[in-house]
XYZ file of C-alpha atoms in Angstrom:
683
model
C -140.458 12.010 125.322
C -138.478 9.264 123.727
C -134.757 9.761 123.499
C -133.365 9.841 119.926
C -130.205 7.932 119.115
C -128.547 6.571 115.971
C -128.156 8.375 112.659
C -129.616 8.382 109.131
C -127.807 9.903 106.183
C -125.449 12.542 107.552
C -125.859 11.739 111.219
C -129.330 12.956 112.069
C -130.231 11.258 115.360
C -133.370 9.061 115.490
C -134.753 6.392 117.750
C -134.455 2.724 116.703
C -138.165 2.226 116.124
C -138.497 5.232 113.784
C -135.383 4.239 111.866
C -136.629 0.705 111.464
C -139.985 1.879 110.062
C -138.311 4.206 107.581
C -135.912 1.559 106.362
C -138.684 -1.038 105.977
C -140.815 1.408 104.000
C -137.893 2.407 101.804
C -137.149 -1.252 101.009
C -140.773 -1.767 99.978
C -140.925 1.294 97.772
C -138.026 0.314 95.462
C -138.491 3.114 92.921
C -138.302 6.018 95.442
C -135.713 4.512 97.764
C -132.729 6.343 96.323
C -134.561 9.692 96.293
C -135.486 9.384 99.984
C -131.963 8.462 100.971
C -130.460 11.313 98.992
C -132.945 13.949 100.201
C -133.075 12.848 103.848
C -130.452 15.380 105.164
C -132.376 18.240 103.661
C -135.738 17.175 105.059
C -134.786 17.498 108.765
C -133.927 20.853 110.431
C -131.217 21.189 113.117
C -133.256 21.757 116.355
C -134.532 18.714 118.225
C -138.217 19.792 118.241
C -138.101 20.834 114.620
C -136.486 17.542 113.730
C -139.251 15.602 115.429
C -141.976 17.610 113.685
C -140.235 17.186 110.330
C -139.868 13.487 110.969
C -143.594 13.196 111.640
C -144.403 15.083 108.441
C -142.066 12.782 106.489
C -143.728 9.668 107.871
C -147.149 11.066 106.918
C -145.945 11.853 103.379
C -144.465 8.387 102.951
C -147.695 6.802 104.169
C -149.726 8.866 101.703
C -147.328 7.837 98.913
C -147.800 4.203 99.795
C -151.585 4.622 99.603
C -151.375 6.378 96.219
C -149.116 3.662 94.778
C -151.431 0.921 96.055
C -154.449 2.656 94.514
C -152.625 3.001 91.202
C -151.995 -0.721 91.194
C -155.725 -1.375 91.681
C -156.497 0.764 88.631
C -153.814 -0.740 86.387
C -154.406 -1.402 82.700
C -156.376 -4.571 81.847
C -153.830 -5.480 79.146
C -150.160 -4.676 78.815
C -149.229 -1.719 76.658
C -148.846 -2.662 73.011
C -145.815 -1.813 70.911
C -146.619 -0.542 67.389
C -144.101 -0.485 64.544
C -144.910 1.398 61.342
C -142.756 0.360 58.398
C -142.259 2.397 55.204
C -145.140 2.018 52.791
C -144.329 0.384 49.463
C -144.455 2.545 46.356
C -143.283 2.165 42.780
C -139.758 3.570 42.546
C -140.200 4.140 38.799
C -142.967 6.633 39.540
C -141.191 8.343 42.475
C -143.676 6.772 44.888
C -141.099 4.994 47.042
C -140.054 8.251 48.731
C -143.700 9.263 49.156
C -144.358 5.883 50.793
C -141.647 6.579 53.368
C -142.994 10.113 53.908
C -146.498 8.803 54.505
C -145.166 6.211 56.963
C -143.288 8.974 58.830
C -146.471 11.038 59.111
C -148.429 8.005 60.312
C -145.705 7.190 62.848
C -145.502 10.718 64.256
C -149.217 11.468 64.349
C -150.121 8.057 65.749
C -147.625 8.572 68.530
C -149.265 11.915 69.298
C -152.874 10.728 69.170
C -152.769 7.196 70.591
C -153.568 6.570 74.265
C -150.112 6.319 75.846
C -151.371 3.954 78.513
C -152.576 1.537 75.856
C -149.957 1.657 73.126
C -146.522 3.005 72.265
C -145.302 3.749 68.741
C -141.706 2.695 68.152
C -139.560 5.380 66.588
C -138.017 5.016 63.151
C -134.530 4.620 64.638
C -135.539 1.239 66.166
C -136.312 -0.132 62.726
C -133.307 1.480 61.070
C -130.931 0.181 63.735
C -132.258 -3.375 63.340
C -131.932 -3.194 59.564
C -128.366 -1.908 59.882
C -127.464 -4.685 62.318
C -128.886 -7.198 59.818
C -126.924 -5.653 56.903
C -130.117 -4.402 55.253
C -130.472 -1.103 53.466
C -132.949 1.033 55.356
C -134.762 1.664 52.072
C -135.128 -2.055 51.344
C -138.604 -3.435 50.613
C -139.246 -6.272 53.078
C -141.187 -9.446 52.369
C -143.907 -10.723 54.702
C -141.483 -13.204 56.260
C -138.912 -10.446 56.807
C -141.560 -8.125 58.258
C -142.593 -10.799 60.710
C -138.961 -11.286 61.735
C -138.594 -7.525 62.214
C -141.726 -7.378 64.387
C -140.456 -10.311 66.443
C -137.029 -8.770 66.978
C -138.516 -5.410 67.947
C -141.114 -7.118 70.153
C -143.784 -5.182 68.298
C -147.301 -6.410 68.984
C -148.772 -4.563 65.998
C -147.370 -3.742 62.571
C -148.758 -1.195 60.119
C -147.922 -1.726 56.445
C -149.235 -0.181 53.251
C -148.895 0.375 49.525
C -149.039 3.649 47.597
C -150.225 4.191 44.026
C -151.217 7.239 42.042
C -154.591 7.527 40.332
C -155.880 10.651 38.622
C -153.408 12.959 40.283
C -154.140 11.669 43.779
C -152.281 9.300 46.079
C -154.152 6.068 46.821
C -153.038 4.315 50.004
C -154.036 0.807 51.042
C -152.899 0.099 54.594
C -153.207 -2.865 56.940
C -152.883 -3.487 60.654
C -151.303 -6.875 61.482
C -150.839 -8.422 64.907
C -147.744 -10.498 65.623
C -149.685 -13.232 67.424
C -151.871 -13.845 64.325
C -149.586 -12.802 61.502
C -151.678 -14.553 58.836
C -154.653 -12.328 59.774
C -154.757 -8.585 59.270
C -157.194 -5.705 59.427
C -157.434 -3.760 56.152
C -157.934 -0.064 56.739
C -160.305 1.972 54.620
C -158.925 3.085 51.274
C -157.454 6.592 51.438
C -157.238 9.065 48.555
C -155.394 12.314 49.199
C -153.442 14.928 47.226
C -150.354 14.978 49.484
C -148.350 12.615 51.650
C -149.245 14.537 54.836
C -152.981 14.456 54.066
C -152.777 10.751 53.268
C -150.864 10.070 56.490
C -153.382 11.996 58.603
C -156.256 10.031 57.040
C -154.448 6.726 57.652
C -153.926 7.657 61.313
C -157.652 8.326 61.708
C -158.504 4.967 60.139
C -155.863 3.198 62.235
C -157.208 4.580 65.500
C -160.748 3.601 64.454
C -159.598 0.070 63.657
C -157.787 -0.249 67.000
C -161.033 0.309 68.925
C -161.836 -3.386 68.318
C -158.633 -4.645 69.939
C -159.582 -4.596 73.635
C -162.821 -6.613 73.229
C -160.964 -8.741 70.667
C -158.394 -9.718 73.308
C -161.234 -10.509 75.700
C -162.768 -12.707 73.005
C -159.481 -14.550 72.537
C -159.011 -14.995 76.298
C -162.567 -16.319 76.626
C -161.911 -18.835 73.845
C -158.730 -19.944 75.584
C -160.782 -20.500 78.725
C -163.548 -22.377 76.898
C -166.153 -19.653 77.490
C -167.674 -19.379 73.991
C -170.668 -17.318 75.116
C -168.400 -14.578 76.477
C -166.247 -14.800 73.360
C -169.289 -14.221 71.130
C -170.448 -11.328 73.281
C -167.043 -9.599 73.233
C -166.609 -10.156 69.482
C -169.999 -8.600 68.798
C -169.055 -5.665 71.040
C -165.878 -5.164 69.015
C -167.910 -5.181 65.787
C -170.255 -2.560 67.190
C -167.274 -0.381 68.056
C -165.780 -0.824 64.587
C -168.350 -2.061 62.025
C -165.638 -2.931 59.464
C -163.817 -5.174 61.948
C -162.224 -8.218 60.293
C -160.120 -9.443 63.225
C -163.107 -9.426 65.583
C -165.229 -11.286 63.054
C -162.603 -14.021 62.744
C -162.734 -14.471 66.510
C -166.542 -14.563 66.258
C -166.332 -17.307 63.622
C -164.178 -19.453 65.901
C -166.561 -18.881 68.803
C -169.566 -19.907 66.686
C -168.111 -23.379 66.069
C -169.927 -24.684 69.127
C -171.931 -27.536 67.578
C -175.191 -25.583 67.903
C -174.823 -22.677 65.478
C -176.101 -23.439 61.999
C -173.751 -23.485 59.018
C -175.829 -20.769 57.345
C -175.134 -18.391 60.263
C -171.403 -19.109 60.143
C -171.470 -18.647 56.355
C -173.068 -15.218 56.866
C -170.188 -14.099 59.117
C -167.584 -15.541 56.714
C -169.175 -13.627 53.837
C -169.022 -10.440 55.942
C -165.291 -11.022 56.503
C -164.617 -11.614 52.798
C -166.615 -8.532 51.851
C -163.978 -6.517 53.718
C -160.897 -8.675 53.088
C -161.141 -11.039 50.106
C -157.879 -12.811 50.979
C -158.700 -13.503 54.644
C -157.662 -17.104 55.255
C -160.217 -17.847 57.995
C -163.077 -16.373 55.977
C -162.165 -18.342 52.849
C -161.687 -21.685 54.597
C -164.801 -21.351 56.755
C -166.881 -20.316 53.744
C -165.821 -23.496 51.919
C -166.589 -25.632 54.981
C -170.002 -24.010 55.459
C -171.004 -24.451 51.805
C -169.934 -28.081 52.038
C -171.964 -28.612 55.212
C -175.013 -27.071 53.512
C -174.711 -29.562 50.637
C -173.878 -26.933 48.008
C -171.238 -29.025 46.273
C -170.399 -26.901 43.236
C -170.026 -23.593 45.147
C -168.045 -25.445 47.826
C -165.688 -26.917 45.195
C -165.212 -23.469 43.668
C -164.444 -22.012 47.104
C -161.907 -24.745 47.917
C -160.205 -23.970 44.588
C -160.088 -20.292 45.621
C -158.562 -21.223 48.990
C -155.793 -23.099 47.189
C -155.182 -20.228 44.757
C -154.909 -17.675 47.588
C -153.080 -19.695 50.251
C -151.451 -22.603 48.434
C -148.075 -21.578 49.870
C -149.259 -22.805 53.283
C -148.990 -26.605 53.412
C -151.767 -27.170 56.020
C -154.223 -24.943 54.130
C -153.222 -26.433 50.765
C -153.806 -29.939 52.147
C -157.248 -28.925 53.406
C -158.190 -27.422 50.043
C -157.032 -30.488 48.063
C -158.968 -32.795 50.372
C -162.020 -30.534 50.072
C -161.831 -30.771 46.268
C -161.715 -34.561 46.553
C -164.791 -34.618 48.792
C -166.626 -32.398 46.305
C -165.873 -34.778 43.415
C -163.216 -32.635 41.712
C -160.595 -35.385 41.602
C -158.670 -34.147 38.564
C -158.249 -30.624 39.953
C -157.249 -32.060 43.328
C -154.670 -34.299 41.641
C -153.198 -31.393 39.670
C -152.875 -29.318 42.851
C -151.293 -32.207 44.766
C -148.742 -32.757 41.979
C -147.862 -29.056 41.966
C -147.381 -29.061 45.748
C -145.162 -32.163 45.607
C -143.052 -30.576 42.899
C -142.741 -27.323 44.850
C -142.248 -28.733 48.363
C -140.732 -32.161 47.827
C -141.890 -35.531 49.270
C -144.830 -35.283 51.625
C -146.747 -38.302 52.914
C -150.058 -36.431 53.210
C -149.841 -35.193 49.619
C -148.975 -38.675 48.364
C -152.012 -40.113 50.146
C -154.215 -37.457 48.543
C -152.698 -38.229 45.136
C -153.429 -41.926 45.700
C -157.062 -41.156 46.469
C -157.384 -38.939 43.398
C -155.915 -41.610 41.122
C -158.308 -44.200 42.588
C -161.344 -41.960 42.049
C -160.265 -41.254 38.470
C -159.753 -44.964 37.779
C -156.033 -44.542 37.086
C -155.329 -47.867 38.742
C -151.750 -48.319 37.554
C -150.630 -45.014 39.112
C -152.672 -45.715 42.240
C -151.038 -49.135 42.620
C -147.537 -47.660 42.243
C -148.125 -45.038 44.950
C -149.850 -47.658 47.118
C -146.799 -49.932 46.920
C -144.539 -47.276 48.424
C -147.065 -46.001 50.965
C -147.724 -49.536 52.212
C -144.025 -49.835 53.033
C -143.322 -46.334 54.341
C -146.470 -44.707 55.754
C -148.049 -45.788 59.031
C -151.200 -43.736 58.378
C -151.745 -45.551 55.081
C -151.338 -48.964 56.718
C -153.614 -48.218 59.663
C -156.531 -46.737 57.653
C -158.859 -49.410 56.271
C -160.198 -47.127 53.526
C -156.718 -46.896 52.011
C -156.390 -50.654 52.272
C -159.643 -51.166 50.353
C -158.580 -48.795 47.580
C -155.155 -50.381 47.345
C -156.620 -53.875 46.947
C -158.942 -52.598 44.224
C -156.002 -50.983 42.414
C -154.112 -54.281 42.474
C -157.165 -56.163 41.204
C -157.727 -53.721 38.371
C -154.093 -54.067 37.298
C -154.561 -57.876 37.287
C -152.074 -58.443 40.105
C -154.340 -61.067 41.636
C -151.778 -62.683 43.922
C -150.749 -59.348 45.457
C -154.418 -58.397 45.845
C -155.158 -61.716 47.561
C -152.163 -61.347 49.881
C -153.087 -57.775 50.826
C -156.773 -58.685 51.229
C -155.924 -61.428 53.709
C -153.684 -58.990 55.572
C -156.441 -56.371 55.659
C -159.002 -58.841 57.019
C -156.584 -59.647 59.821
C -155.870 -55.995 60.531
C -159.541 -54.915 60.436
C -161.746 -57.913 61.286
C -164.857 -55.754 61.675
C -164.702 -53.956 58.295
C -167.301 -55.370 55.882
C -165.773 -53.661 52.828
C -162.487 -55.476 53.241
C -164.241 -58.749 53.870
C -166.299 -58.254 50.716
C -163.082 -57.801 48.726
C -161.691 -60.904 50.358
C -164.760 -62.921 49.344
C -164.711 -61.611 45.771
C -161.062 -62.526 45.311
C -161.351 -66.008 46.740
C -163.180 -67.443 43.738
C -162.064 -70.964 44.554
C -163.231 -70.723 48.169
C -166.518 -68.859 47.795
C -168.476 -71.917 48.805
C -166.981 -71.504 52.299
C -166.364 -67.779 52.473
C -169.756 -66.545 51.247
C -171.949 -68.300 53.852
C -169.536 -67.056 56.518
C -169.907 -63.494 55.221
C -173.714 -63.736 55.175
C -173.714 -64.826 58.807
C -171.102 -62.335 59.968
C -172.637 -59.292 58.271
C -176.419 -59.767 58.352
C -177.155 -56.144 57.414
C -174.763 -55.736 54.478
C -176.626 -56.104 51.132
C -173.610 -56.844 48.934
C -173.224 -60.405 50.188
C -176.754 -61.542 49.173
C -176.095 -59.954 45.761
C -172.913 -61.972 45.477
C -174.886 -65.093 46.409
C -177.501 -64.241 43.757
C -174.817 -63.900 41.104
C -173.354 -67.252 42.065
C -176.805 -68.912 42.047
C -177.506 -67.543 38.575
C -174.207 -68.904 37.269
C -175.251 -72.262 38.664
C -178.605 -72.043 36.849
C -180.667 -71.616 40.024
C -182.755 -68.551 39.130
C -185.155 -69.130 41.989
C -182.320 -68.818 44.519
C -180.996 -65.798 42.628
C -184.407 -64.101 42.945
C -184.598 -64.910 46.651
C -181.085 -63.600 47.366
C -181.650 -60.388 45.393
C -184.912 -59.698 47.238
C -183.018 -60.225 50.513
C -180.417 -57.655 49.426
C -183.173 -55.124 48.672
C -184.742 -55.867 52.042
C -181.438 -54.953 53.680
C -181.043 -51.752 51.650
C -183.909 -50.591 49.437
C -181.969 -47.528 48.286
C -179.676 -49.593 46.053
C -180.388 -49.306 42.326
C -178.669 -52.106 40.408
C -180.377 -54.946 42.347
C -183.757 -53.757 40.988
C -182.516 -54.194 37.426
C -181.008 -57.570 38.287
C -184.240 -58.747 39.937
C -186.323 -57.576 36.968
C -183.980 -59.467 34.636
C -184.379 -62.645 36.677
C -188.189 -62.314 36.519
C -188.113 -61.745 32.752
C -185.978 -64.857 32.345
C -188.659 -66.729 34.291
C -191.391 -65.113 32.073
C -192.859 -63.452 35.183
C -193.348 -60.223 33.242
C -195.856 -58.668 35.639
C -193.410 -59.098 38.535
C -190.619 -57.551 36.455
C -192.749 -54.482 35.686
C -193.717 -54.144 39.351
C -190.047 -54.280 40.458
C -188.989 -51.601 37.978
C -191.794 -49.319 39.107
C -190.360 -49.450 42.656
C -186.760 -48.736 41.581
C -185.165 -45.485 42.886
C -185.195 -42.612 40.429
C -182.261 -40.521 41.592
C -180.593 -38.266 39.050
C -177.938 -40.763 37.977
C -180.183 -43.814 38.147
C -183.215 -42.353 36.346
C -181.584 -42.321 32.918
C -180.320 -45.889 33.317
C -183.781 -47.054 34.405
C -185.402 -45.282 31.468
C -183.022 -46.819 28.928
C -183.442 -50.274 30.435
C -187.269 -50.023 30.407
C -187.299 -48.986 26.735
C -184.888 -51.735 25.697
C -186.668 -54.536 27.569
C -190.118 -53.242 26.578
C -189.257 -53.245 22.886
C -187.680 -56.667 23.289
C -190.875 -58.062 24.790
C -192.984 -56.541 22.021
C -190.774 -58.045 19.325
C -190.686 -61.545 20.829
C -194.366 -61.630 21.843
C -195.779 -60.455 18.497
C -199.523 -60.968 18.391
C -199.477 -64.408 19.969
C -198.618 -63.631 23.628
C -200.856 -60.741 24.719
C -199.655 -60.855 28.325
C -196.022 -60.145 27.354
C -197.208 -57.639 24.771
C -199.067 -55.724 27.492
C -195.967 -55.875 29.732
C -193.886 -54.422 26.903
C -196.293 -51.495 26.561
C -196.162 -50.985 30.338
C -192.359 -50.773 30.229
C -192.198 -48.135 27.461
C -194.923 -46.177 29.293
C -192.795 -46.429 32.469
C -189.800 -45.033 30.572
C -191.907 -42.110 29.358
C -193.119 -41.354 32.893
C -189.497 -41.168 34.096
C -188.614 -38.561 31.467
C -191.060 -37.826 28.668
C -189.210 -37.172 25.415
C -189.999 -37.463 21.736
C -188.346 -40.883 21.388
C -190.187 -42.474 24.325
C -193.514 -40.960 23.222
C -192.977 -42.417 19.734
C -192.350 -45.839 21.264
C -195.483 -45.495 23.434
C -197.581 -44.500 20.428
C -196.322 -47.351 18.208
C -196.551 -50.002 20.939
C -200.023 -48.860 22.058
C -201.305 -48.951 18.463
C -200.083 -52.513 18.060
C -201.633 -53.626 21.346
C -204.905 -51.777 20.647
C -205.159 -53.512 17.263
C -204.764 -56.942 18.869
C -207.321 -56.060 21.546
C -209.757 -54.940 18.827
C -209.285 -58.268 17.054
C -209.985 -60.027 20.339
C -213.133 -57.925 20.868
C -214.421 -58.753 17.385
C -214.020 -62.443 18.134
C -215.507 -62.345 21.606
C -218.266 -59.886 20.603
C -217.484 -58.195 23.967
C -218.058 -54.478 24.538
C -215.667 -54.708 27.518
C -212.838 -55.905 25.272
C -213.647 -53.047 22.882
C -213.386 -50.556 25.770
C -209.983 -52.018 26.636
C -208.825 -51.464 23.044
C -210.158 -47.895 23.137
C -208.362 -47.170 26.429
C -205.079 -48.497 25.039
C -205.615 -46.396 21.935
C -205.901 -43.328 24.137
C -202.248 -43.858 25.200
C -201.226 -43.461 21.569
C -203.475 -40.416 21.206
C -201.959 -38.740 24.266
C -198.417 -39.373 23.007
C -199.273 -38.026 19.541
C -200.928 -34.948 20.994
C -197.846 -34.204 23.159
C -195.543 -34.559 20.163
C -193.411 -37.261 18.574
C -190.545 -35.078 17.385
C -189.150 -34.918 13.869
C -188.893 -38.655 13.130
C -189.752 -39.619 9.505
C -192.148 -42.290 10.900
C -194.374 -39.748 12.648
C -196.772 -39.449 9.712
C -197.105 -43.240 9.513
C -197.888 -43.459 13.234
C -200.483 -40.680 13.012
C -202.139 -42.320 9.976
C -202.295 -45.684 11.773
C -203.809 -43.998 14.820
C -206.554 -42.385 12.717
C -207.350 -45.748 11.106
C -207.514 -47.464 14.491
C -209.720 -44.742 15.931
C -212.105 -45.088 12.964
C -212.152 -48.877 13.347
C -213.026 -48.651 17.066
C -215.796 -46.131 16.426
C -217.283 -48.362 13.688
C -217.167 -51.441 15.915
C -218.916 -49.778 18.856
C -222.496 -49.763 17.450
C -222.079 -53.448 16.591
C -220.478 -54.733 19.800
C -222.196 -52.384 22.261
C -225.845 -52.581 21.030
C -227.252 -52.168 24.546
C -225.418 -48.791 24.965
C -223.019 -50.156 27.578
C -219.290 -49.491 27.683
C -217.516 -46.340 26.597
C -219.732 -43.875 24.735
C -218.682 -41.339 22.107
C -215.725 -41.327 19.739
C -212.188 -42.086 20.756
C -210.416 -38.712 20.780
C -207.126 -39.601 22.508
C -207.298 -36.747 25.016
C -208.197 -38.514 28.265
C -208.267 -41.851 29.979
C -205.600 -44.494 30.484
C -205.145 -47.985 29.171
C -205.683 -50.922 31.478
C -202.362 -52.496 30.603
C -201.748 -55.996 31.918
C -205.375 -57.138 31.882
C -206.062 -60.118 29.622
C -209.084 -60.234 27.272
C -212.190 -61.924 28.703
C -213.125 -64.404 25.998
C -212.273 -65.622 22.596
C -214.709 -65.923 19.711
C -215.206 -65.251 16.044
C -216.284 -62.079 14.289
C -215.136 -59.153 12.220
C -211.533 -57.997 12.346
C -209.982 -54.547 12.043
C -208.409 -53.418 8.807
C -205.944 -51.085 10.593
C -202.312 -51.709 9.691
C -199.760 -52.658 12.395
C -197.053 -50.050 13.072
C -193.319 -50.696 13.253
C -191.914 -50.563 16.798
C -188.851 -48.581 15.725
C -190.157 -45.053 15.123
C -186.630 -43.880 14.246
C -186.222 -46.131 11.169
C -185.942 -44.476 7.757
């Protein structure tokens, strides 16, 4: 038996080894050390044998305690316990709702503290808030702003804040409450609307809704941690789990939106989640911004512009969000609204380089070149972003050109070409400004930028000024080869062909021109104008140009058939059909007569569709009837063998062979049909 020596506490003898073990264990068990030391004299009896048995029992108890504490550590909470602060709900003091708001908040505070899982959350008592307000020289009944509430939550180290408003409707209290987390103060979870007759009933209902809303928080934190670690798949899975736990979850859906920005999820899917967020919280900043971005990505410009305007209206007090909304409006073509918003932000927040750049862009889009040049002058001197972005440089040069500051534009253009030697836009501006040096600069541009169509167009314009239409045609065709989607070069090329009297080539070029929404109306107007011009200058003496004129007005009507274009088609076709009938009577050719009949059918089709309310309609219809009668009378004479078109001309089918010259010339009977004026709108 080992001899005991030494003492613990009040002199109880022990051996060195036992004492060492006890002291080591006590040092490791921090929280129970004092209790063991204080209770040690009472644990050991006076007899030696009894003391040894008691000592053994004590060592066994301490060992079991160590095991229990280790096991408790293994089963610790996944997340630290959250602190919840519940502030007085806001009510109208004029209607005695302010006191009811505080009563409801007290009920929510007390009942939440009773019902919440103590391992997961702790509700701070009202005295914490009141003490902080007193220390800050605030009245405890003061209504706090969002900024003040955030400061309160920060000072109290509250992870979650519950706020609410109280109104009275139809004898009942209506409470709208929200749960806000300190780490994402701009996002909150609206709780379901509560209607109750008393403050206690309203508070109990709010507690139930609060506890339901908090069920999303654990998977929400997992979603956020997964995003921080770059694991988007886990983030999506945890966010969807949170939504299943609480179907009205807004916070979890915002985390899901962030996780879905992975480059693979379609914009329509993200838009669906954003719409679900806004259905539950119309002011949610993430939902509003992401909805605008998704609509923009889907090409829905008008809804996207409307959504960006809504983002600005809801969150214009946040500079980053306001900047994003103004830039979104600019991208969607709403330059005036974007400019108005940028001006308001500058007035409210003072000088801001980003807002000034957006204002510059808006002025440039609107064509307010003087204002754009003034802002550009200051930004060029003060803003590094403006100087290092070639798109700003191009707009600034254009503003200087439009305000006739040619020397400044030339100086800046040379500087831009040096700063950005690979930017074709800036080089194009440089070439356009250097009128005196285009003979050197233009060939250099053509060689340096072989795929840019603007330089061949510039060469075509120069060749035309020099009287070399052949070179102008060649250069314009080269520009269209580089980019066939351009519109204006088709009109220019058709004009060059008309000047060369190559009318068939001009018609063929216009038929190939793009017919986008903006370009279609321009193409239609140009075809009508040039077609009528050809018909007036050709008269009855140049059938080839006359046929080209008819082809152009027919082309205009195919782009967009309206009463005016159909009237032009009818009048022009009647004139051409008359000349073709004269030619057939001279050549005694049934084929020429068929050509006249086919052209006449164009007029018949236009008349049948409708010529509108023009006062010349009756004249056109009368001329058509005369021409139809003349063709029918000529057929038995010119088509004796039964060949050619049979039956009367009724104007309901067929198409004219426009552009085909008559076969022969001869003598014979002529038509008595009267020619029709080519301006159906004349009075």
